CSV table of C-alpha atoms and ligand atoms in Angstrom, one decimal:
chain,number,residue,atom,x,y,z
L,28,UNK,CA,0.0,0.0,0.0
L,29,UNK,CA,1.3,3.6,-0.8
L,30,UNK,CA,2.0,5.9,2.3
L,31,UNK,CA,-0.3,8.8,2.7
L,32,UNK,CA,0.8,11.9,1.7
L,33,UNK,CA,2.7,14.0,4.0
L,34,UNK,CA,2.0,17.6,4.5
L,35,UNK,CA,3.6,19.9,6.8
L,36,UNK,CA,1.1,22.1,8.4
L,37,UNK,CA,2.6,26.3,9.1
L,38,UNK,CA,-0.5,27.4,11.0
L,39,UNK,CA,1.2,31.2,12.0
L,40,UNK,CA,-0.1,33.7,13.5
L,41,UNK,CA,-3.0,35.5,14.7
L,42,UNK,CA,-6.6,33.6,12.8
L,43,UNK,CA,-3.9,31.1,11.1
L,44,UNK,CA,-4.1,28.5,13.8
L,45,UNK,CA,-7.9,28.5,13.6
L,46,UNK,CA,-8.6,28.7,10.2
L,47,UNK,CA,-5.3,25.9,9.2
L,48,UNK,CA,-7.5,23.9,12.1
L,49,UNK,CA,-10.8,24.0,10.4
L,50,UNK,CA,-8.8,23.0,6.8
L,51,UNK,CA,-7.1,20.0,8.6
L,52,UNK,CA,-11.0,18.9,9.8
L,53,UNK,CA,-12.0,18.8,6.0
L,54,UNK,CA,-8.5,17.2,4.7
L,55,UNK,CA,-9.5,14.7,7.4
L,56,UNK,CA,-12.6,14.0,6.1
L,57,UNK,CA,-11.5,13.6,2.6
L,58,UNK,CA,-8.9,11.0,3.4
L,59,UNK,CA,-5.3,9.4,4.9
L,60,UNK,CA,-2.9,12.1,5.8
L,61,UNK,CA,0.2,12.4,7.8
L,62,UNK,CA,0.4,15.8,9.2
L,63,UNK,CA,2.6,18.0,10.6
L,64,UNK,CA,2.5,20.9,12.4
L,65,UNK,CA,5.5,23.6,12.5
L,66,UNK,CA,6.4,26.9,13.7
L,67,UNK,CA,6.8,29.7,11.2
L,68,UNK,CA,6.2,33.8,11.5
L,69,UNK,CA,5.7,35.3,14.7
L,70,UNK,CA,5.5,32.6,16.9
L,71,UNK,CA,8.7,31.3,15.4
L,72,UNK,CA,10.5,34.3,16.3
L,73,UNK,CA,9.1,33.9,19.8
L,74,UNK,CA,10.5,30.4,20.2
L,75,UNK,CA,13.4,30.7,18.3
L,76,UNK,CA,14.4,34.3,17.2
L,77,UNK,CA,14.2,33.6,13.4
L,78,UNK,CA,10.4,33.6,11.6
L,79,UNK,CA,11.8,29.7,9.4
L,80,UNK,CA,14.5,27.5,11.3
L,81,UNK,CA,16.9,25.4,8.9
L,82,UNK,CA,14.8,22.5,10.5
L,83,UNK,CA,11.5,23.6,9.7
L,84,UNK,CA,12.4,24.4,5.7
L,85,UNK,CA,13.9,20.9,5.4
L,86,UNK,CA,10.5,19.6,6.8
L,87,UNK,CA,8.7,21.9,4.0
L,88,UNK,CA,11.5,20.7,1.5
L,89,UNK,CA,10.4,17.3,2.3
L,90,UNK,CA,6.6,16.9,2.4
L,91,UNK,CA,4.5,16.7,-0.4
L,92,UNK,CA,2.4,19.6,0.3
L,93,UNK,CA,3.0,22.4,2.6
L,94,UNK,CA,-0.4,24.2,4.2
L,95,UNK,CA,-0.1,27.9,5.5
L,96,UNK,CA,-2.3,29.9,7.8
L,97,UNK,CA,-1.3,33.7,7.5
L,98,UNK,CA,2.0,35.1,9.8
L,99,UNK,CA,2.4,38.5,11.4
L,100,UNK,CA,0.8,40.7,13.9
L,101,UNK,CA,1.7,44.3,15.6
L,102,UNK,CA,3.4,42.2,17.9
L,103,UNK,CA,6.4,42.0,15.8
L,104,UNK,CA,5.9,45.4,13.8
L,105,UNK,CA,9.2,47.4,14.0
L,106,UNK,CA,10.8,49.8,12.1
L,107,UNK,CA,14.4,48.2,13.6
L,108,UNK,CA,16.3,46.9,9.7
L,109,UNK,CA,18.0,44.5,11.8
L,110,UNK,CA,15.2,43.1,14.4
L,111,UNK,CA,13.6,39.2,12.9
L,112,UNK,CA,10.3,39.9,10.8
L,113,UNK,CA,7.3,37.7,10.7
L,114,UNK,CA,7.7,37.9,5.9
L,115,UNK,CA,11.1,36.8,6.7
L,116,UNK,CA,9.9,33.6,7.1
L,117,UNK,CA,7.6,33.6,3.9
L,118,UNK,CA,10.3,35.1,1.7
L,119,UNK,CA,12.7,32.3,2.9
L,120,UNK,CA,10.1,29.9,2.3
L,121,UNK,CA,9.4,31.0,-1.2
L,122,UNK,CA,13.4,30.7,-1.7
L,123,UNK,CA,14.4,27.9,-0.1
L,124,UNK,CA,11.2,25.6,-1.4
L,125,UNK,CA,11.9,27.4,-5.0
L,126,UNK,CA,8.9,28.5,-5.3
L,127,UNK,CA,8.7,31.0,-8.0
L,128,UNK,CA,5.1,31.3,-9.4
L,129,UNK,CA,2.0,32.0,-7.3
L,130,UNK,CA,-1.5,31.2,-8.7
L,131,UNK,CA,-4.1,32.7,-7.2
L,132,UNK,CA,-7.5,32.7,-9.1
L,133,UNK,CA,-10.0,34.7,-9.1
L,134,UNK,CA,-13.6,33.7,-9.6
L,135,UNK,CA,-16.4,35.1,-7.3
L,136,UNK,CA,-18.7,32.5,-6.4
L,137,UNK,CA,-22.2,32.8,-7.4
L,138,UNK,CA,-23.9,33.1,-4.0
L,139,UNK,CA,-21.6,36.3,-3.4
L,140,UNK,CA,-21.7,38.4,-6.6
L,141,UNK,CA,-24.0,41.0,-4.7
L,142,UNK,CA,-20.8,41.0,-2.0
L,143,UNK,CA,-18.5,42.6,-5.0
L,144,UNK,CA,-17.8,46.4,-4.4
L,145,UNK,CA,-18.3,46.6,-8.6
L,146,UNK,CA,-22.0,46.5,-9.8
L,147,UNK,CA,-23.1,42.7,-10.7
L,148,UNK,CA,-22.9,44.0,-14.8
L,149,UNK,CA,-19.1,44.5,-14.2
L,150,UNK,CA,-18.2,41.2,-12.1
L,151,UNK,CA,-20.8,38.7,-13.7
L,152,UNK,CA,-18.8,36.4,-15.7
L,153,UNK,CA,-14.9,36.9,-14.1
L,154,UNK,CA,-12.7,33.9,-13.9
L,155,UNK,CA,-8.9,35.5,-14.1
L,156,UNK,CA,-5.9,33.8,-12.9
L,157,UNK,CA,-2.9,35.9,-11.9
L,158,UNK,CA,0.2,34.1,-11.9
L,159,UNK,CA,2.9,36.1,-10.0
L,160,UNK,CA,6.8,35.9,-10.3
L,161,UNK,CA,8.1,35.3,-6.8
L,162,UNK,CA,11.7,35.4,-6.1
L,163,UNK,CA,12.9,38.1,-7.7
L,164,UNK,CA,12.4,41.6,-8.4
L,165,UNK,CA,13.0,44.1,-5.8
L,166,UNK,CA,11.6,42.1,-2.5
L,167,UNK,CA,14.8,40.0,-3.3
L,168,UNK,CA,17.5,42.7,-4.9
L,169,UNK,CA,20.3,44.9,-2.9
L,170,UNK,CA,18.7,46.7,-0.4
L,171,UNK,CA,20.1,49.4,1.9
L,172,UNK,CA,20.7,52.7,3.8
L,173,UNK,CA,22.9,55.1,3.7
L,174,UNK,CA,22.7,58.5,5.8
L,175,UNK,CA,19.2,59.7,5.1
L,176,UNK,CA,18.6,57.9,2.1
L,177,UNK,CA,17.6,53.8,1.5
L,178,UNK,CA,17.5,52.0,-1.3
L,179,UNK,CA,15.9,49.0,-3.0
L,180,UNK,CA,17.1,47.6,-6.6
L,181,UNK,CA,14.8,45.5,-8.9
L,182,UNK,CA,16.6,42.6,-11.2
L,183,UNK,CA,15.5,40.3,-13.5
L,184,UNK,CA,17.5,37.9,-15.4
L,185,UNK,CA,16.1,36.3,-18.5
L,186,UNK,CA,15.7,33.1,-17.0
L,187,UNK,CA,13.8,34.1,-14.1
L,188,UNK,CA,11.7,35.9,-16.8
L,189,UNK,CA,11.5,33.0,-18.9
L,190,UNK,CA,9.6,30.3,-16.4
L,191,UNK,CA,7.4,32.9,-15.0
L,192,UNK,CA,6.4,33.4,-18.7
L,193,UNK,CA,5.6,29.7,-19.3
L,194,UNK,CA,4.4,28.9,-15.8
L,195,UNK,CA,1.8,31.5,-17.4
L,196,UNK,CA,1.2,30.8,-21.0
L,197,UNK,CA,1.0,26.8,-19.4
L,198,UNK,CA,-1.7,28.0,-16.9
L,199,UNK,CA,-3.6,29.2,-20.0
L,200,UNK,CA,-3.5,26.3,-21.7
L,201,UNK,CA,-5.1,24.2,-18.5
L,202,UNK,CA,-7.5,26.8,-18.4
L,203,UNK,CA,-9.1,26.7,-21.6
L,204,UNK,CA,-12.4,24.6,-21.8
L,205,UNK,CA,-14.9,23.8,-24.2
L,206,UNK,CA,-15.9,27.7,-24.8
L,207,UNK,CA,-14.3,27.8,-27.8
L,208,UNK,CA,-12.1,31.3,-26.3
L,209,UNK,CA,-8.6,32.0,-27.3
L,210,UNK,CA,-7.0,31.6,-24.1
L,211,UNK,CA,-4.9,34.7,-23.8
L,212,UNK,CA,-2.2,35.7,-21.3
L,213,UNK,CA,-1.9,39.5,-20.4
L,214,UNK,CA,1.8,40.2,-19.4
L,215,UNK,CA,1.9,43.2,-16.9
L,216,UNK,CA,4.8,45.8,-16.5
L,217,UNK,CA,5.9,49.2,-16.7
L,218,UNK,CA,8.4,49.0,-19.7
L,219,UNK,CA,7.9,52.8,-20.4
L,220,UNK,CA,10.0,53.5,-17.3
L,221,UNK,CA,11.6,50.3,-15.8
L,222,UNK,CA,14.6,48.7,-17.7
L,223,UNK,CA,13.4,45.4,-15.6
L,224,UNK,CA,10.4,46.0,-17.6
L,225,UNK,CA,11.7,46.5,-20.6
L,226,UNK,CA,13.6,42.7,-20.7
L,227,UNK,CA,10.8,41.2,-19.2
L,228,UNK,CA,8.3,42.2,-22.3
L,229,UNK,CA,10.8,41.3,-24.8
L,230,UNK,CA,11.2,38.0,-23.2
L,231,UNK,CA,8.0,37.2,-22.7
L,232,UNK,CA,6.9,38.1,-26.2
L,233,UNK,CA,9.8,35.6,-27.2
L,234,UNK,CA,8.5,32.8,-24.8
L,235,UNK,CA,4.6,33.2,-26.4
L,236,UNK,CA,6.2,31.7,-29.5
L,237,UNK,CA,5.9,28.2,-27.8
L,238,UNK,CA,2.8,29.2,-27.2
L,239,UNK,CA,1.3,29.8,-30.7
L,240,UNK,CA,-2.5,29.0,-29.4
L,241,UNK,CA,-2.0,31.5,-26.4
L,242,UNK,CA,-3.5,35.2,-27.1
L,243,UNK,CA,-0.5,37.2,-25.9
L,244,UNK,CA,-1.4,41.4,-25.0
L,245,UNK,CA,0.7,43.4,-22.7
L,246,UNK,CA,-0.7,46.0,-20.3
L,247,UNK,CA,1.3,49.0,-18.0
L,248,UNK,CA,0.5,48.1,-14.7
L,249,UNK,CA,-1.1,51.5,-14.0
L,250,UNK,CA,-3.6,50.9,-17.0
L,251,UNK,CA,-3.8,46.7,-15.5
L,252,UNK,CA,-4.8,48.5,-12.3
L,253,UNK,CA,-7.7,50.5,-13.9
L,254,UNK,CA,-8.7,48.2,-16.2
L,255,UNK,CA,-9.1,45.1,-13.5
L,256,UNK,CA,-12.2,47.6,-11.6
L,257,UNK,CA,-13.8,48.5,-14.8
L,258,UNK,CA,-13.7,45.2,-17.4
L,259,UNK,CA,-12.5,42.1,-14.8
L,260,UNK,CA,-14.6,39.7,-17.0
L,261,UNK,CA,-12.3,40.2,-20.1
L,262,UNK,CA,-9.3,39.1,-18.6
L,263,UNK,CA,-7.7,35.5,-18.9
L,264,UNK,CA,-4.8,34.9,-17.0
L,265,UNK,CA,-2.0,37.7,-15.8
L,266,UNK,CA,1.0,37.3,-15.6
L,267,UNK,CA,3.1,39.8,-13.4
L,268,UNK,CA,6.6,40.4,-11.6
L,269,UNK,CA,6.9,40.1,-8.1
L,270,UNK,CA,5.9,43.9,-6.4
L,271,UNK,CA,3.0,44.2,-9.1
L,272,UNK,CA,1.9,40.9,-8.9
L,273,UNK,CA,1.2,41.7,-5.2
L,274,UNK,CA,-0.8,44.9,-5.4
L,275,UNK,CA,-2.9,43.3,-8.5
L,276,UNK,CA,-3.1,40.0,-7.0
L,277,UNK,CA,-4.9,42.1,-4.0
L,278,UNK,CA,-6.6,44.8,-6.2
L,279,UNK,CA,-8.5,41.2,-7.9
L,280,UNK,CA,-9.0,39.8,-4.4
L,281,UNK,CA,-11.4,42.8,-3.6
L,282,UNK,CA,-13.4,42.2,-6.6
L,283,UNK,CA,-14.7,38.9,-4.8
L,284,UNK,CA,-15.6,40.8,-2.1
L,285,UNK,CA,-13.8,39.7,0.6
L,286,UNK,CA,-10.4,38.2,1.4
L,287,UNK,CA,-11.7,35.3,3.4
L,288,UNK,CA,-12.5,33.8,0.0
L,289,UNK,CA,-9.8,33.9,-1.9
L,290,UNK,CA,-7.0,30.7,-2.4
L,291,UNK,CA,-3.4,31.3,-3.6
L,292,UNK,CA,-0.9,28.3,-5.1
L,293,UNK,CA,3.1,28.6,-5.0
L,294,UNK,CA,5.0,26.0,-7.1
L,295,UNK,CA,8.2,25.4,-8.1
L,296,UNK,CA,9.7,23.1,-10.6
L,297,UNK,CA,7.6,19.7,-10.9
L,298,UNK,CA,7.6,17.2,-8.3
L,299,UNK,CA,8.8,19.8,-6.0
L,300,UNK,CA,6.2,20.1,-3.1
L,301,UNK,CA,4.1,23.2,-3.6
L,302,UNK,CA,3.4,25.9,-0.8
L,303,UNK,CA,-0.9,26.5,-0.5
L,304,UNK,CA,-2.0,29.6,1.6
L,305,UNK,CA,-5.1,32.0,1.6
L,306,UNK,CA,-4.4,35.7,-0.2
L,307,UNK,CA,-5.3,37.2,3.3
L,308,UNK,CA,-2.8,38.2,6.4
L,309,UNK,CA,-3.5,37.5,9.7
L,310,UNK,CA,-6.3,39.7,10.3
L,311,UNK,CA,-5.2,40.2,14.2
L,312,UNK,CA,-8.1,42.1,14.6
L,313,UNK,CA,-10.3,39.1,14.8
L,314,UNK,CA,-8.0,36.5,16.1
L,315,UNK,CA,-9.0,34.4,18.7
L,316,UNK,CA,-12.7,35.1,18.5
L,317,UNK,CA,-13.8,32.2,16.1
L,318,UNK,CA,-15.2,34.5,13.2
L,319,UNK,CA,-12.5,34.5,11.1
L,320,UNK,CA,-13.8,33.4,7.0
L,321,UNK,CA,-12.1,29.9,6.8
L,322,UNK,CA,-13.6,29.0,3.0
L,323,UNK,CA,-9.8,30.7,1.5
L,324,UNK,CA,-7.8,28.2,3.5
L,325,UNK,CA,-10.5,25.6,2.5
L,326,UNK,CA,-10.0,26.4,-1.1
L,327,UNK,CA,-6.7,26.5,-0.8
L,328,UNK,CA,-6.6,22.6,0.5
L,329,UNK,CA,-8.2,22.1,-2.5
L,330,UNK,CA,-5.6,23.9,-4.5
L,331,UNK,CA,-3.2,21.5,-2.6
L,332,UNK,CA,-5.1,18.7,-3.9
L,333,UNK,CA,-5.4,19.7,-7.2
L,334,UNK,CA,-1.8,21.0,-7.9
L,335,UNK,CA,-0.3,19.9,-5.3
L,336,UNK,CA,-0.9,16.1,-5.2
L,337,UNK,CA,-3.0,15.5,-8.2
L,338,UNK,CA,-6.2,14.3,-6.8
L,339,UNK,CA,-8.9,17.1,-8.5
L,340,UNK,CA,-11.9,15.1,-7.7
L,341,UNK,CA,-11.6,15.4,-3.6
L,342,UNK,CA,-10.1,19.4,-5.1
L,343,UNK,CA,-13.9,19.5,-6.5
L,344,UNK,CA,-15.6,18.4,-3.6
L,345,UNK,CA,-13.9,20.7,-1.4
L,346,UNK,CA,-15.2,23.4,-4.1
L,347,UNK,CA,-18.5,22.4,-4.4
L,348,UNK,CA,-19.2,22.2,-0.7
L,349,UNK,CA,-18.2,25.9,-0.3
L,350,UNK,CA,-20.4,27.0,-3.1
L,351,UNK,CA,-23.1,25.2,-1.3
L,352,UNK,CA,-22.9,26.3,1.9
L,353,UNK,CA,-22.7,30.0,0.9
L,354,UNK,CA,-25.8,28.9,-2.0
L,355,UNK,CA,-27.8,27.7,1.7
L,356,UNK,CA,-27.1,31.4,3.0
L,357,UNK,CA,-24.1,31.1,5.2
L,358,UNK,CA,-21.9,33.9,5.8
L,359,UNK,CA,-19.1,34.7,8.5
L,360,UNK,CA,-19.0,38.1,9.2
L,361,UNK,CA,-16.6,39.3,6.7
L,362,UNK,CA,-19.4,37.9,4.4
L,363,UNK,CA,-22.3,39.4,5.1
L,364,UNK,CA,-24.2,42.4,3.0
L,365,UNK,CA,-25.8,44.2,5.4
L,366,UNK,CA,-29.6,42.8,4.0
L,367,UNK,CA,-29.5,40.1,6.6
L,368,UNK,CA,-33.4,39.0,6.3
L,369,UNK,CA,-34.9,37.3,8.7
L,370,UNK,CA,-36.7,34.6,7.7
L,371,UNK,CA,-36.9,32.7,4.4
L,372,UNK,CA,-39.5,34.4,2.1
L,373,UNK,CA,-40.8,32.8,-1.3
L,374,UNK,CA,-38.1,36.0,-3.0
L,375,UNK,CA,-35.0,34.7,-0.6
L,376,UNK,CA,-35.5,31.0,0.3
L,377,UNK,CA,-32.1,31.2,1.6
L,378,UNK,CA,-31.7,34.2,3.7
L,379,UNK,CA,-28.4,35.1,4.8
L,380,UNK,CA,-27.2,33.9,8.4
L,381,UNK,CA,-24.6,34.8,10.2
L,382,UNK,CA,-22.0,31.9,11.4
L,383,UNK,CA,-18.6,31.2,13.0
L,384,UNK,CA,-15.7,29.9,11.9
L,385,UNK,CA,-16.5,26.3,13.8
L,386,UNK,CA,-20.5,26.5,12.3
L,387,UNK,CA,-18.8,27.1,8.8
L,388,UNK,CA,-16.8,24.5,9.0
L,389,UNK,CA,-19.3,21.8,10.2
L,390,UNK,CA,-21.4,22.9,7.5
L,391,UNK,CA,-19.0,22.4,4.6
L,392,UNK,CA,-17.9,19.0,6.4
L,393,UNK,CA,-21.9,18.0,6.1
L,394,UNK,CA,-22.2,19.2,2.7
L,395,UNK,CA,-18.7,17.4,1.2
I,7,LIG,P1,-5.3,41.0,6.7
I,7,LIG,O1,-5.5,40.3,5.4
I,7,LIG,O2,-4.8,40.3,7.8
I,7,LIG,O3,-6.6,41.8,7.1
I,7,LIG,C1,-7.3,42.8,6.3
I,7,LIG,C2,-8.7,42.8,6.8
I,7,LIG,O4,-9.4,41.7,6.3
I,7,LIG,C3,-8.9,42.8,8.3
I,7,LIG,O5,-10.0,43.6,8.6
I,7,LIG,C4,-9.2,41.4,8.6
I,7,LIG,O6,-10.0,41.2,9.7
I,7,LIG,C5,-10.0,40.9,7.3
I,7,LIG,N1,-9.7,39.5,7.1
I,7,LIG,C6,-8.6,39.0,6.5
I,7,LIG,N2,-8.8,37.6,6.4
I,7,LIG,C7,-10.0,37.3,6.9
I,7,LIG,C8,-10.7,36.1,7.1
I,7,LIG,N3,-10.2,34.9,6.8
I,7,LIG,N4,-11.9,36.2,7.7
I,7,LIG,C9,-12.4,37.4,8.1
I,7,LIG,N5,-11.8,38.5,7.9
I,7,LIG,C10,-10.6,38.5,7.3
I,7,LIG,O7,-4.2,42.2,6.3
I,7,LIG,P2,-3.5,43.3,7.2
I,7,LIG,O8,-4.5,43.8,8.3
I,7,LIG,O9,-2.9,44.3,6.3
I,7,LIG,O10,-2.3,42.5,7.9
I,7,LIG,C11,-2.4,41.9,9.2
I,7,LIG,C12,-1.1,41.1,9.4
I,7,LIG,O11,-1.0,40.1,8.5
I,7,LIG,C13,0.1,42.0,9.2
I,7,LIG,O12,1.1,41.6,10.2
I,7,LIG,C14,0.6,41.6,7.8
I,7,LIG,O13,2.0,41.7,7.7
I,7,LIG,C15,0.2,40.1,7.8
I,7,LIG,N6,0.0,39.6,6.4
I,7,LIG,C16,0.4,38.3,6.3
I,7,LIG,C17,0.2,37.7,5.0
I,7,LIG,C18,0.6,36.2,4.9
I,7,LIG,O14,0.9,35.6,5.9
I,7,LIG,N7,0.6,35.7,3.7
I,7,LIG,C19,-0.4,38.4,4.0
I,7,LIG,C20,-0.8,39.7,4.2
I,7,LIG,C21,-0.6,40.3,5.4
């Protein structure tokens, strides 16, 4: 008999512990895992002054999957260059796992289209994909001060440039179904400024060419920024350095209407184990009172099935029982649109109702 998968569990900080929790419940329910639970973030830097220990990335370089809550919290905020940070441990992560492209999808579920800041004409319909370069750029380059001044330096070689871009135009490829649509990748920089920018459109417009079925356009990411508020439905996937990839990637989060729902993907080359983690932080301001939105980490576990150990059905099931549990009316606070009826009328048979993180979760457990 095959072993069960391992996966190494990074619950973090503030509502990561509970909502990584509620995510183990369902992987539990789906079937045999070995799991393992590690320090990372804050309360690694509590225990051991660093947010990742050598022994704790080995684990992650070791397991087949790798589950993440959220890290941070004002507890460690400091303006001190030299004091240990909670994103150290996610940026060492990223590097030391090789994980160099984030997925994160976008695609509002049904039940929560009214929950979208943009009018229902502009969301109706969206399904984008931004794929994110993640080692590189300038969270990664020379960084420094001197006197009053500080600076941070952006670089990009061509081959970090080059497997973003088909980590991308592949994503498109997966993505297109039976719609008969072009699939199209929209590469996002700022080459009228940015020398980085400048490489990373000529190479990615040399990379499409092993893409000849892939739509290729390319945006500014000022224009990307406007254009993601006022047509989301038109775009395909995105693909994005590092530092734009995470304003976008957030800027398409809000378009669902909240964080809580939102999954994200890192891989690295195949076989590697991938890293799977909601979009959203922390959120310290709830933690500890058992509201926090656990359907991103949820989603996310699916994401971990899907991409991370090839097993889409139990991914689907994980997917369909979030859709119907928000379809019943369920909402955690974060969720909910302010219309709150009641009781069910023949117009709303399934008024919203207000739940917990733990009522949540034993709903989507029913409903798998
Ligand atoms: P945040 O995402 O933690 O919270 C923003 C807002 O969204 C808050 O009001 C929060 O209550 C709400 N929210 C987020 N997730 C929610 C959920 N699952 N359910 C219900 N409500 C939710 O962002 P922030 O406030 O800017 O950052 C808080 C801390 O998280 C900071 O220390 C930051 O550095 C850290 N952070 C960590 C990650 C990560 O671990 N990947 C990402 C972003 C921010």
């Amino acid at each position: 008999m095959s072993r069960s998968p391992r996966i190494v569990l990074l619950p973090g900080d503030g509502i990561g512990p509970e909502i990584v929790a509620a995510a183990r419940r369902v992987l539990e329910a789906l079937g045999e895992f070995e799991f393992e639970e590690r320090l990372m973030g804050g309360c690694s830097i509590d225990a051991h002054g660093v947010a990742l220990t050598d022994e704790v990335l080995e684990d992650c370089r070791g397991a087949d999957a790798v589950l993440l809550g959220a890290v941070g919290g004002p507890k460690w905020d400091t303006t001190d260059p030299d004091a240990p940070r909670p994103e150290q441990g996610l940026l060492g992560l990223r590097k030391g796992m090789g994980l160099y492209a984030n997925l994160r999808p976008v695609r509002p579920s049904p039940a929560l289209v009214g929950a979208s800041p943009l009018r229902e004409e502009r969301i109706a319909g969206t399904d984008l994909l931004v794929v994110r370069e993640l080692t590189g750029g300038i969270y990664f380059g020379d960084s420094g001060r001197a006197g009053d001044s500080a600076h941070d330096t952006c670089e990009y070689s061509v081959g970090e440039i080059e497997r973003i871009a088909r980590a991308g135009f592949a994503a498109a490829q997966r993505r297109a179904g039976g719609d008969g649509r072009r699939p199209r990748v929209t590469s996002v920089d700022k080459a009228n400024v940015l020398e980085t920018s400048r490489l990373w459109r000529e190479v990615v417009g040399r990379v499409s060419e092993e893409y000849p079925e892939v739509e290729l356009d390319h945006l500014l990411v000022d224009n990307a920024a406007m254009q993601l508020v006022s047509r989301p439905a038109d775009f395909d996937v995105i693909v994005t350095e590092n530092l734009f990839g995470d304003i976008l990637s957030d800027e398409s989060a809000m378009l669902t209407g909240s964080l809580g729902m939102l999954p994200s993907a890192s891989l690295g080359e195949a076989g590697a184990p991938g890293l799977f983690e909601p979009v959203h932080g922390s959120a310290p301001d709830i933690a500890g009172r058992g509201v926090a939105n656990p359907l991103a980490t949820f989603l996310s576990a699916a994401m971990l099935l899907r991409h991370g150990l090839g097993r889409a059905p139990e991914a689907e099931r994980i997917e369909a029982a979030v859709d119907a549990v928000l379809g019943q009316g369920l909402r955690t606070p974060d969720l909910v649109s302010g219309t709150v009826a009641q009781a069910p009328t023949p117009a709303d048979p399934t008024p919203e109702r207000e739940v917990g993180t733990g009522e949540m979760t034993d709903a989507v457990l029913a409903a798998l």
